[in-house]
Coordinates of C-alpha atoms in Angstrom, one line a residue:
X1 CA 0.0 0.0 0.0
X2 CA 1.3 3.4 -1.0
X3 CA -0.1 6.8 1.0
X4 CA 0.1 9.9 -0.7
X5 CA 2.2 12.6 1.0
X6 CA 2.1 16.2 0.3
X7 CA 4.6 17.3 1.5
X8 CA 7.7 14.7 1.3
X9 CA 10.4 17.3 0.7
X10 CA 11.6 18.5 4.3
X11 CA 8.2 18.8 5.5
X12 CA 7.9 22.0 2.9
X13 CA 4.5 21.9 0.7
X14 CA 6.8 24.7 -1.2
X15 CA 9.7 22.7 -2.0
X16 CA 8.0 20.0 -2.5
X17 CA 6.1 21.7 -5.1
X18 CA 9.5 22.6 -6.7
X19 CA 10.5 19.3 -6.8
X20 CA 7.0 17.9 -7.9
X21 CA 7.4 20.2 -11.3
X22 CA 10.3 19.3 -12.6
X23 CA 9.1 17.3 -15.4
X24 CA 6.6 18.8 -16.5
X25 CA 9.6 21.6 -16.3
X26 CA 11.8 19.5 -18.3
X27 CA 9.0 18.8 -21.1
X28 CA 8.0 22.6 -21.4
X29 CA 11.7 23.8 -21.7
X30 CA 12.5 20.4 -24.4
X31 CA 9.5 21.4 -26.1
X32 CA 9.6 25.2 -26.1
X33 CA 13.3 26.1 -25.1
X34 CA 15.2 23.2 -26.6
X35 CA 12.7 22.1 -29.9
X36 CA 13.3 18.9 -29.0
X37 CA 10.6 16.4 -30.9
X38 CA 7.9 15.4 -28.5
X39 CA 7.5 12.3 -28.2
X40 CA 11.6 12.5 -27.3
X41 CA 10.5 15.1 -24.9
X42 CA 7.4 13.0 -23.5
X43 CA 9.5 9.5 -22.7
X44 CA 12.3 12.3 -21.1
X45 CA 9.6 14.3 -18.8
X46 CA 8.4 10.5 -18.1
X47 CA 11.7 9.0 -17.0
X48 CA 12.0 12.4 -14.5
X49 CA 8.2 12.0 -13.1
X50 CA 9.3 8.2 -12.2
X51 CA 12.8 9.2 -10.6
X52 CA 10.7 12.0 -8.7
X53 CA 8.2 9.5 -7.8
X54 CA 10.3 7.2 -6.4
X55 CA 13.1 9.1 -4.9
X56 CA 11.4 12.1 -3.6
X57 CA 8.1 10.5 -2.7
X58 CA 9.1 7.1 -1.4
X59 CA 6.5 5.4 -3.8
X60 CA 7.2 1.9 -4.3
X61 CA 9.5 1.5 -8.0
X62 CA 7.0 -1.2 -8.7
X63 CA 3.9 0.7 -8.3
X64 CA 5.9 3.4 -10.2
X65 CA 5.7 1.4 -13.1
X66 CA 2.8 0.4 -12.7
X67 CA 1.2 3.5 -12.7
X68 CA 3.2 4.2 -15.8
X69 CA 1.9 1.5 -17.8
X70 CA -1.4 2.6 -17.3
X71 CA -1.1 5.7 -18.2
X72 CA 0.4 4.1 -21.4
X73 CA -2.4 1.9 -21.8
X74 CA -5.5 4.5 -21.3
X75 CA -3.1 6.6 -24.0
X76 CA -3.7 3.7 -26.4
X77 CA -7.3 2.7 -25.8
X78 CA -9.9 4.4 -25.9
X79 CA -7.5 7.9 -26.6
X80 CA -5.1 6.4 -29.5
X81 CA -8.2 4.1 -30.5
X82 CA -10.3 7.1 -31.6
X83 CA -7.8 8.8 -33.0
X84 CA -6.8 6.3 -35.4
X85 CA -9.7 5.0 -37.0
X86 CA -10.9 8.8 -37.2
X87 CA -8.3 9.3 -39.3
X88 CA -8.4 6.1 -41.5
X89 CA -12.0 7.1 -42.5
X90 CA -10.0 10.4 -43.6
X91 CA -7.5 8.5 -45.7
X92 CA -10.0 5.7 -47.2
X93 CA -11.8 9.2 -48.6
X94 CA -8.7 10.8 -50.1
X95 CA -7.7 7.2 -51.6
X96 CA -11.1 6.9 -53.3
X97 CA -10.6 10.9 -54.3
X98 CA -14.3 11.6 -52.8
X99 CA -12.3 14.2 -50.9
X100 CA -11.7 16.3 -53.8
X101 CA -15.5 15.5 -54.8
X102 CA -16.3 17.0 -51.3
X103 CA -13.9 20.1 -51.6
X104 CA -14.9 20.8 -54.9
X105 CA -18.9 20.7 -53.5
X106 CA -17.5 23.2 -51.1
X107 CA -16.1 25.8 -53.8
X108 CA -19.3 26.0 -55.5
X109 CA -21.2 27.1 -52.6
X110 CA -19.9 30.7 -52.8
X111 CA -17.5 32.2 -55.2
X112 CA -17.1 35.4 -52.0
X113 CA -13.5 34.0 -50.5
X114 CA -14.9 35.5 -47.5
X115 CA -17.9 32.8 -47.6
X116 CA -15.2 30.1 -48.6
X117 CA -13.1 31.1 -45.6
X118 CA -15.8 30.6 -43.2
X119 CA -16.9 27.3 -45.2
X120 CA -13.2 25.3 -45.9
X121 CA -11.5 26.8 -42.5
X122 CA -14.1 27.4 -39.7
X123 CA -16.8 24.5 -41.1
X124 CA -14.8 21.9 -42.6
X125 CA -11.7 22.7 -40.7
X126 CA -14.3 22.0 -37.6
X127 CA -14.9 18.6 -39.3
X128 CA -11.8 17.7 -40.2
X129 CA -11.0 18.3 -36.5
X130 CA -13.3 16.6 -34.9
X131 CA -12.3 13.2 -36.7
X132 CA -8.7 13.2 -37.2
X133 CA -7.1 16.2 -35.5
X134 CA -3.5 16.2 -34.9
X135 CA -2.9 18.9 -37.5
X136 CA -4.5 17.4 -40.2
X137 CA -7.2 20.4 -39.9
X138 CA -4.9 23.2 -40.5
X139 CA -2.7 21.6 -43.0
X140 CA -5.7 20.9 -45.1
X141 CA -7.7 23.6 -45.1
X142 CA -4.5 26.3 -45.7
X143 CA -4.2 23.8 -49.0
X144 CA -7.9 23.9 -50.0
X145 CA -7.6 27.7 -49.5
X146 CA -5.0 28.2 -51.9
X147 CA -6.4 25.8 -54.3
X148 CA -9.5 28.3 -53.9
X149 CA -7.0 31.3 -55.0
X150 CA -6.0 31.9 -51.5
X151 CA -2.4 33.9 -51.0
X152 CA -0.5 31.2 -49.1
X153 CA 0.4 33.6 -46.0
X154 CA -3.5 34.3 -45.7
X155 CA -4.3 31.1 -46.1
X156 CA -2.2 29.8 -43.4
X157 CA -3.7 32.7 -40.8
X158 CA -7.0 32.2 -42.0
X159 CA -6.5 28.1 -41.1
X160 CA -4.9 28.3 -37.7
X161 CA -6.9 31.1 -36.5
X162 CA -10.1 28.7 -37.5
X163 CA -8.7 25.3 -35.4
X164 CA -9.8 27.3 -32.5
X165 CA -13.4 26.6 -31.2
X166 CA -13.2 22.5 -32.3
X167 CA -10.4 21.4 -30.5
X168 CA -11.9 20.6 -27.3
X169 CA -14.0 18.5 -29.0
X170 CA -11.7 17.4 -31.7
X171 CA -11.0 13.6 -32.6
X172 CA -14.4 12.4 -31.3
X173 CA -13.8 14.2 -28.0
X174 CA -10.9 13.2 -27.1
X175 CA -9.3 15.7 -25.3
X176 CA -12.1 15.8 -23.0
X177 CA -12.5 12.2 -22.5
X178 CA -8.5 12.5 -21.3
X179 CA -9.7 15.7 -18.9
X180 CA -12.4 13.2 -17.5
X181 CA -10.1 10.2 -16.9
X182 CA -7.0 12.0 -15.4
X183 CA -9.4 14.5 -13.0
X184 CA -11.7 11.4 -12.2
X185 CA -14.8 13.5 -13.0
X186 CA -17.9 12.3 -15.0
X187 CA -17.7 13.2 -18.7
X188 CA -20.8 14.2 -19.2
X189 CA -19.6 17.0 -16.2
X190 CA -16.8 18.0 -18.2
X191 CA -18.0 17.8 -21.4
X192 CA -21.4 20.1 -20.5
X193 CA -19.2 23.0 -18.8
X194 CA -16.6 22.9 -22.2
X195 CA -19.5 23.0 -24.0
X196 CA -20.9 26.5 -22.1
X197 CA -17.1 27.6 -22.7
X198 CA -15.7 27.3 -26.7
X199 CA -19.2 28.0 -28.5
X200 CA -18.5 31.6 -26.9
X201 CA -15.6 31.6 -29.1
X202 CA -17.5 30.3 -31.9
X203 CA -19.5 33.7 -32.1
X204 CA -16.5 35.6 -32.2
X205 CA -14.3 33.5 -35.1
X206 CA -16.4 33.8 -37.7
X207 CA -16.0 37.5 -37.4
X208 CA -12.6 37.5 -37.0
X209 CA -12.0 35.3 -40.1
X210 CA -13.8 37.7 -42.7
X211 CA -12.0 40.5 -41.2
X212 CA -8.5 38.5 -41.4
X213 CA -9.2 37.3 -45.5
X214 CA -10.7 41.3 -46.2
X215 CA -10.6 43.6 -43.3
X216 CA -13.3 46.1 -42.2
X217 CA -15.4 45.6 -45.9
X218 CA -15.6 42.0 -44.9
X219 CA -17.1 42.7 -41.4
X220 CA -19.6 45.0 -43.0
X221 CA -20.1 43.5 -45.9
X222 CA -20.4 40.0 -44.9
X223 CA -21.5 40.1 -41.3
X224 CA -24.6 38.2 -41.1
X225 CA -23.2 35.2 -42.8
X226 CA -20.4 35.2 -40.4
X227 CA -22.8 35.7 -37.5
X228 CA -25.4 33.1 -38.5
X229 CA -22.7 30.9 -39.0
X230 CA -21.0 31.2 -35.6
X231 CA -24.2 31.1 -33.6
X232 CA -24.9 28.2 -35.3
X233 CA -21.9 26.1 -34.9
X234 CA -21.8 27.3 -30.9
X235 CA -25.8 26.5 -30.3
X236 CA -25.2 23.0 -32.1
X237 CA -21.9 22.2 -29.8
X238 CA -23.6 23.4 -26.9
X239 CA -26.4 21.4 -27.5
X240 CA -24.3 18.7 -28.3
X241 CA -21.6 18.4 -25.5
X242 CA -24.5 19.3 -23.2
X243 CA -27.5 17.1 -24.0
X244 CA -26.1 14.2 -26.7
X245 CA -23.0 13.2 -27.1
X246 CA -19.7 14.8 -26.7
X247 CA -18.2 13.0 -29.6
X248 CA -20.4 14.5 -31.6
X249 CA -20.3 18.5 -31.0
X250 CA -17.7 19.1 -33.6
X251 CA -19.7 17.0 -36.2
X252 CA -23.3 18.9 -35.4
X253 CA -21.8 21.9 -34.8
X254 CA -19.3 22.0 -38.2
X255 CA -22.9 20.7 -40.3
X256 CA -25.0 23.3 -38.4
X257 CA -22.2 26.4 -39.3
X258 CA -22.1 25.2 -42.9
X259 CA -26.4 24.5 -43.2
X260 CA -26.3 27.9 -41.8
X261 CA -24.4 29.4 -44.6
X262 CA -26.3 27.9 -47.2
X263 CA -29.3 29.6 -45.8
X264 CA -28.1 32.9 -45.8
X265 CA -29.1 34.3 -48.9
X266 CA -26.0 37.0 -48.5
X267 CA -23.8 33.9 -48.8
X268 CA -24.5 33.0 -52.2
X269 CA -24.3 36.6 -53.7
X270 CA -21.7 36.6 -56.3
X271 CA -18.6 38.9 -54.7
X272 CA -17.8 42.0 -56.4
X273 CA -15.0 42.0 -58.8
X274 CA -12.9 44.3 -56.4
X275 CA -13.5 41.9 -53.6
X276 CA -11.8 39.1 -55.9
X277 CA -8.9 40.6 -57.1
X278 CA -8.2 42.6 -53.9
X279 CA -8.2 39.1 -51.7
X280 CA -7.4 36.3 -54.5
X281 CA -3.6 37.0 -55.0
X282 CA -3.1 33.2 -55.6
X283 CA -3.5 31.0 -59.2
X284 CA -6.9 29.4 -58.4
X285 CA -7.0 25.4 -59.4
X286 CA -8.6 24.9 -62.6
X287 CA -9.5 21.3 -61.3
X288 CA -12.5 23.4 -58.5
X289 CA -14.5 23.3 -62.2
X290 CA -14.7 19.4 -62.8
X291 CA -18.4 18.8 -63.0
X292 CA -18.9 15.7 -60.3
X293 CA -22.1 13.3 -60.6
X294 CA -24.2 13.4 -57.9
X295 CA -24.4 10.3 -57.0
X296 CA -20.3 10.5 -56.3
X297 CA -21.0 14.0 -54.2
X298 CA -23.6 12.1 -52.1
X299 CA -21.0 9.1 -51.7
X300 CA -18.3 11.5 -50.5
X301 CA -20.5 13.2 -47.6
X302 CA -21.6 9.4 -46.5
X303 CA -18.6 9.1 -44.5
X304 CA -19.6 11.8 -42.0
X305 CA -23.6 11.6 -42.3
X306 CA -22.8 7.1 -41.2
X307 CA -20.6 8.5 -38.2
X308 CA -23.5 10.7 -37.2
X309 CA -25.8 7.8 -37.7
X310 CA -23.5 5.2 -35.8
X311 CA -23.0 7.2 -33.0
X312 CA -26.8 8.6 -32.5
X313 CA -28.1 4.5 -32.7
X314 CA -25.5 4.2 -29.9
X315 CA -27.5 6.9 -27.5
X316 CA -30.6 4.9 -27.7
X317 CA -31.5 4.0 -24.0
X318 CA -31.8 0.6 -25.4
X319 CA -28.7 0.4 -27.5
X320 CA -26.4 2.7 -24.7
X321 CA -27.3 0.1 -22.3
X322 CA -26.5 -3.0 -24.4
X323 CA -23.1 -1.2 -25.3
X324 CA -22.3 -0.6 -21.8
X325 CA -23.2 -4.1 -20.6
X326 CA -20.2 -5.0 -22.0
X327 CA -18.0 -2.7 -20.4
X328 CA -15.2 -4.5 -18.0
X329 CA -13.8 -3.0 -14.9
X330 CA -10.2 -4.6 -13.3
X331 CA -8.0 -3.8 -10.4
X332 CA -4.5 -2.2 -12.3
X333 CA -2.3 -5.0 -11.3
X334 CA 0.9 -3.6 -8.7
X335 CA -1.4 -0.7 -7.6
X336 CA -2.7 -0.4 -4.4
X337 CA -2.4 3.9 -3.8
X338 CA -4.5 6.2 -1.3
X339 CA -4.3 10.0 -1.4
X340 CA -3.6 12.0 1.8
X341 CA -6.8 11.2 3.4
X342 CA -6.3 7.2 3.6
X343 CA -9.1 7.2 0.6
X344 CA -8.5 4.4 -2.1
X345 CA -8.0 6.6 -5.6
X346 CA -9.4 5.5 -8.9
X347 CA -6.5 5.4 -10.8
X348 CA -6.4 1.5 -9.0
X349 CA -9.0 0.6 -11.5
X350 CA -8.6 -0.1 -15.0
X351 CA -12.3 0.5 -17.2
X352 CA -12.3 -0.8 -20.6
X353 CA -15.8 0.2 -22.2
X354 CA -14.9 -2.4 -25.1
X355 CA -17.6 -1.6 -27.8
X356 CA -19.6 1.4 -26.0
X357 CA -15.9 4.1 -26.4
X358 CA -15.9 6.4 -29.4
X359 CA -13.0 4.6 -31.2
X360 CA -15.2 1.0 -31.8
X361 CA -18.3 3.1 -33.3
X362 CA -15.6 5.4 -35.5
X363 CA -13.9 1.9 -36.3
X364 CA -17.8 0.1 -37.4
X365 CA -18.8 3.6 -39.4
X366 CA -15.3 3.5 -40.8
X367 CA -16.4 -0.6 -42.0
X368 CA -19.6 1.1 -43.2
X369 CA -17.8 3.8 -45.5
X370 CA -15.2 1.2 -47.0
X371 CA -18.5 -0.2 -48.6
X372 CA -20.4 2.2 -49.1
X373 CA -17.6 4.6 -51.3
X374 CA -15.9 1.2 -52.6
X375 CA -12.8 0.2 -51.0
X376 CA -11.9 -3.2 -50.9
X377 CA -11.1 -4.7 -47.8
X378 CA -7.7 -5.4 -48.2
X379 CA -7.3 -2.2 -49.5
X380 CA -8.5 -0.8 -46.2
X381 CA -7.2 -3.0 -43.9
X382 CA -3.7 -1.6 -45.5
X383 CA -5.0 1.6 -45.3
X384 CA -5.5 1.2 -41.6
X385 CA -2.2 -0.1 -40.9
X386 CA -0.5 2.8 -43.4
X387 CA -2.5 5.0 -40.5
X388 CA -0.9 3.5 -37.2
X389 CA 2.8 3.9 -39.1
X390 CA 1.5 7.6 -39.8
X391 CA 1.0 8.3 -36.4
X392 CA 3.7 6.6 -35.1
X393 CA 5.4 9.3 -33.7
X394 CA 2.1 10.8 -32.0
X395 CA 1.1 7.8 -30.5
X396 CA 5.0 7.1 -28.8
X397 CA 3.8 10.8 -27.6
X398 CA 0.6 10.5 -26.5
X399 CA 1.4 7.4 -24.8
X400 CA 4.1 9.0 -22.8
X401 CA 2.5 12.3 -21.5
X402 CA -0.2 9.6 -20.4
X403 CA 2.5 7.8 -18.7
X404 CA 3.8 10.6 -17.5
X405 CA 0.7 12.2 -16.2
X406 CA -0.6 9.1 -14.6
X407 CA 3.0 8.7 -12.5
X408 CA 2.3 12.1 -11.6
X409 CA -1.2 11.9 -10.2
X410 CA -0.9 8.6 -8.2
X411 CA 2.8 9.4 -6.7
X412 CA 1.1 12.4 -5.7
X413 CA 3.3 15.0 -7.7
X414 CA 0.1 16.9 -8.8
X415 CA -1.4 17.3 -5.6
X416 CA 1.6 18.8 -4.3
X417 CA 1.3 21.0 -6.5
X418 CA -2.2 21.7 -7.1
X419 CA -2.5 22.4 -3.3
X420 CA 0.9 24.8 -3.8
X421 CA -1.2 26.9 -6.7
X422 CA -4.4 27.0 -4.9
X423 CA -2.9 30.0 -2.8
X424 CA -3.7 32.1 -5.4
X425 CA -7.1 32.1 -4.0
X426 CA -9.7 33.8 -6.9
X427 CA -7.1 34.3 -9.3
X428 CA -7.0 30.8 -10.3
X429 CA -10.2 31.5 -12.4
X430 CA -7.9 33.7 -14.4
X431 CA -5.0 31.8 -14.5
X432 CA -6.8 28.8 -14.9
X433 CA -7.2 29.3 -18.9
X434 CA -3.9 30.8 -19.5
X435 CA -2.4 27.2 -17.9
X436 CA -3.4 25.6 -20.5
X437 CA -2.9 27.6 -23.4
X438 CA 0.7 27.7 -22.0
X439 CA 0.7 23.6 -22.2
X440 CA -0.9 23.6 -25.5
X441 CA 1.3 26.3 -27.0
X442 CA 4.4 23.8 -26.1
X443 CA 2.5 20.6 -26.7
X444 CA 0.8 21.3 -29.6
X445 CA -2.2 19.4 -28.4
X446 CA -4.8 19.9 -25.8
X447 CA -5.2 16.5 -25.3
X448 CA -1.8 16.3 -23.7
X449 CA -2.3 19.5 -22.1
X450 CA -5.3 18.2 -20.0
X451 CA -3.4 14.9 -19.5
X452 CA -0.5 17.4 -17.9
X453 CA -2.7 20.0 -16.1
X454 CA -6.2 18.5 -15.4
X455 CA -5.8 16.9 -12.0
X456 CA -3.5 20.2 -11.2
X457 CA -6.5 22.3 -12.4
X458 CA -8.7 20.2 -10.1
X459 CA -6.7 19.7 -6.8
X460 CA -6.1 23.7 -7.0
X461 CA -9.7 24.3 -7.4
X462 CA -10.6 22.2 -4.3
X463 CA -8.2 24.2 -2.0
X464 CA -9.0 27.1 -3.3
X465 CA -12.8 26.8 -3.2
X466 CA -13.8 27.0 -6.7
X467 CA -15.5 24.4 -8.3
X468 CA -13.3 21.5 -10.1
X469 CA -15.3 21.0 -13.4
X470 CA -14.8 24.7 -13.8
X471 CA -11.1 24.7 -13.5
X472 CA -11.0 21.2 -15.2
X473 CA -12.9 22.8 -18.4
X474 CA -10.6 26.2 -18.5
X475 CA -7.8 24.3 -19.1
X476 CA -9.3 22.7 -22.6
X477 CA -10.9 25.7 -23.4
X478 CA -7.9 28.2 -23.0
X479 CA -5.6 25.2 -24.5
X480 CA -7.8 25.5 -27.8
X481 CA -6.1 29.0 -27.8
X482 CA -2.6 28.1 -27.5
X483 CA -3.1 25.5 -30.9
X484 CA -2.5 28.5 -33.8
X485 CA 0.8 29.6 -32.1
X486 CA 2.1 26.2 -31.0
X487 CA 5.6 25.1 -33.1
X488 CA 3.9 22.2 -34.6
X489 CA 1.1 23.9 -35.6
X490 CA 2.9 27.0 -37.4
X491 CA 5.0 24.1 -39.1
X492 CA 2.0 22.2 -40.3
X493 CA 0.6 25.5 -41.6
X494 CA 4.0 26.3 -43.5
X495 CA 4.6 22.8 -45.1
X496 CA 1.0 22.8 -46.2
X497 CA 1.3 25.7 -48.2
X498 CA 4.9 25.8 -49.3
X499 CA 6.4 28.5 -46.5
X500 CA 8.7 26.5 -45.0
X501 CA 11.1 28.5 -42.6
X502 CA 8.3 31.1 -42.3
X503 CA 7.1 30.3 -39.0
X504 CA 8.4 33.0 -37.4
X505 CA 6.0 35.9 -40.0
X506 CA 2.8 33.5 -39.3
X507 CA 4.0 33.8 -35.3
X508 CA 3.6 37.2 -35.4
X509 CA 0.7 37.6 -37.1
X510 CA -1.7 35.5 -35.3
X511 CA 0.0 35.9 -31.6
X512 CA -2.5 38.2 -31.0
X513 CA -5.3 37.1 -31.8
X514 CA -4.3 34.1 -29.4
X515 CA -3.9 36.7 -26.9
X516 CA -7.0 38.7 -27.1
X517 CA -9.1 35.6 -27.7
X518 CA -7.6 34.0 -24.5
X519 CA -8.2 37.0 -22.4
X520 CA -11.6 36.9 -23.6
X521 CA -11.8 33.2 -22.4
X522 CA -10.0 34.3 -19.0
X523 CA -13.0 36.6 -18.5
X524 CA -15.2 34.5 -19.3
X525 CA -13.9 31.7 -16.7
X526 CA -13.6 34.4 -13.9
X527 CA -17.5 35.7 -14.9
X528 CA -18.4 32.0 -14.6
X529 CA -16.8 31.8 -10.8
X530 CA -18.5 34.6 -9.9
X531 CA -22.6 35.2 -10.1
X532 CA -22.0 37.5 -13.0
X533 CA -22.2 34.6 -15.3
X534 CA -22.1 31.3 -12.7
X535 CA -26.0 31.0 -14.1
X536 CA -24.0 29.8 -17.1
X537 CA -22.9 26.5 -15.4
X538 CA -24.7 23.7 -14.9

């Protein structure tokens, strides 16, 4: 049996708390300081937690880990589970070339780049997000922009200042489904205060996009779009996360955002010629004029409309109880920990929801589309494996920071030093958000950003009075803000559009509107602490 101490470190909760940082020290300065790659820097932050652990903490080197391992594991199932069958559905589309069906059924909606921004970078982008993620939303949306006529530079803005509002609920949720298990509070708890949080950003984005691609013309000449379009995408992931399913916000709310567009009559006005040639710098592909049957345009949308299908059977009372029935629940072998108070924690369970977790429906719709848009089953089963090689390097990362994270939680590292921040009393509310835009802006992810921060977030707001889902949910929604500046990120956004080396122009042009749309979260949070806007919560 292992008790958790607070304070191990000559009695001092402060030293301790010195002590208790260092990894997640040594991954921020690898990551931000050093550019070392991160899944070098996540096994590296992992190998300190452990020595930490055990040395400073007196937690047993077998329990150590232990508690490594299953971190690991949760990292690959259900977090690395979702993620990679999200994005074989991706690839099985692009294969077929009912991708290009679909982004060429996106560039006849409009010919107003200000309506294509809002439609390939804010809509799509949205989508993209919310089934693959990783990147994959910025790098092909900034491409699909410049195919459109896009300058390259705009393009890339326009693209990472659009992965904003999604990414809490990107790759079927997953960064919240991490906040949930490494905080030990309900999803559903998590999810519905997220979900009061980002669609405020959602109302703003929009805006901000026409006004990036054409400046004040765009805000007053394409407004109500933009507006109609945001309130949209935030009512629909609002309603999502709140009442349905969090897996599904970023799909309802990316189909609601783009449904909203095509109702807008102002969105289908042909843009004036001195709107065109003012924001088009870029050759536009001749290939956007291919004439598709519509029977191939229906095929290509299947993909997401069977997700939405799979995953809307599975919240049938009937059916969500089947799936669940099914779930198994074990006792992590070599793990026997309490926290301070003598009380068993939960990391000594393992829950494996076998068929009920987001990654088994994405993996059955994913079966689904390989028949329905005609891919061969060897062809997809290679397709699926070309996937895990893909992501190779992100799952030896997320797998670490999982490790990492859970060593740090049941050694009682975050505790330390959740109950070292919590002096700051009120001001965590503020801070709160700005934590994890900090670990996203490093990370590149806001699924390792919860994984890092959550229980922190959690055990500070307990000290400190303030309620834990609140704290918990900051940290995702500030994080979304720290993605369009994070190294990865500006990289993707480069590659994509053939601005390699440019990272540091993109940097500065959209650093602030991370900041201003983080202190606009910040407010938000501290209005939500306080009875300004704690109606808000649930």
């Amino acid at each position: 049996m292992y008790v958790q101490e607070l304070a191990p470190v000559a009695g001092s909760l402060g030293l301790s708390a010195l002590v208790a940082a260092l990894p997640l020290v040594i991954v921020l300065i690898l990551l931000g300081g050093v550019r070392m790659k991160a899944h070098l820097a996540g096994l590296t932050g992992l190998l300190a937690a452990v020595l930490v652990a055990a040395l400073a903490y007196g937690m047993p080197i077998d329990q150590t880990i232990s508690s490594a391992v299953h971190g690991a594991v949760f990292g690959i199932f259900p977090i690395l589970w979702i993620v990679v069958n999200a994005l074989w559905v991706y690839r099985m589309t692009v294969r077929t070339r009912h991708f290009d069906i679909l982004r060429r059924s996106f560039g006849r909606l409009s010919d107003d780049p200000r309506i294509q921004a809002l439609v390939v970078a804010f809509c799509f982008g949205a989508l993209l997000e919310a089934l693959a993620g990783f990147g994959a939303p910025v790098a092909i949306s900034a491409v699909m922009l410049v195919a459109l006529g896009f300058d390259p530079v705009k393009a890339a803005i326009v693209a990472l200042v659009a992965n904003t509002a999604p990414v809490a609920f990107g790759a079927m949720g997953t960064p919240v489904v991490t906040l949930a298990q490494v905080t030990g509070l309900p999803l559903e708890d998590v999810a519905s205060v997220v979900g009061r949080q980002t669609p405020l950003l959602a109302l703003v984005v929009p805006l901000v996009l026409v006004a990036l691609v054409d400046g004040k013309r765009g805000l007053r000449e394409t407004w109500v779009p933009a507006m109609a379009c945001g309130i949209a995408f935030a009512v629909a992931q609002f309603a999502a996360s709140n009442y349905f399913s969090a897996q599904l916000a970023d799909i309802a709310a990316a189909l609601a955002g783009a449904g909203a567009l095509v109702a807008v009559p102002q969105s289908r006005r042909p843009a004036a010629e001195t709107v065109r040639a003012s924001v088009l710098t870029g050759a536009r592909s001749e290939e956007l004029d291919e004439e598709d049957p519509r029977a191939e345009v229906v095929r290509a949308y299947a993909p997401y409309a069977l997700i939405v299908a799979v995953f809307s059977v599975a919240q049938i009372p009937v059916v969500k109880d089947w799936l669940a029935g099914a779930t198994q629940t074990y006792d992590w072998p070599f793990l026997d920990v309490l926290d301070p108070d003598g009380e068993r924690v939960g990391g000594n369970v393992f829950t494996w929801p076998i068929v009920s977790t987001g990654g088994t429906l994405v993996l059955l719709a994913g079966m689904l589309t390989a028949v329905v848009i005609g891919v061969h089953a060897r062809v997809a089963v290679k397709e699926w494996l070309a996937t895990v090689y893909e992501l190779r390097f992100a799952i030896l990362t997320v797998t670490s920071v999982l490790a990492l994270a859970y060593v740090m939680n049941l050694s009682g590292q975050a505790a330390t030093i959740g109950h070292f921040v919590a002096a700051a009393g009120a001001g965590l509310a503020f801070l709160s958000p700005v934590l994890g835009w900090f670990g996203v802006a490093v990370s590149g992810s806001d699924t390792s950003a919860n994984a890092l921060f959550g229980a922190l977030q959690v055990t500070a707001a307990r000290e400190s009075g303030l309620s834990p889902e609140l704290l918990a949910a900051a940290n995702s929604s500030g994080g979304v803000l720290g993605k369009m500046i994070s190294p990865q990120n500006l990289a993707i956004a480069c590659a994509a559009v053939g601005l390699a080396g440019r990272e540091g122009d993109l940097l500065r042009k959209v650093l602030p509107w991370s900041l201003a749309l983080l202190l606009v979260m910040c407010l938000i949070v501290v209005g939500q602490s306080s009875p300004v806007l704690g109606w808000m919560l649930p």
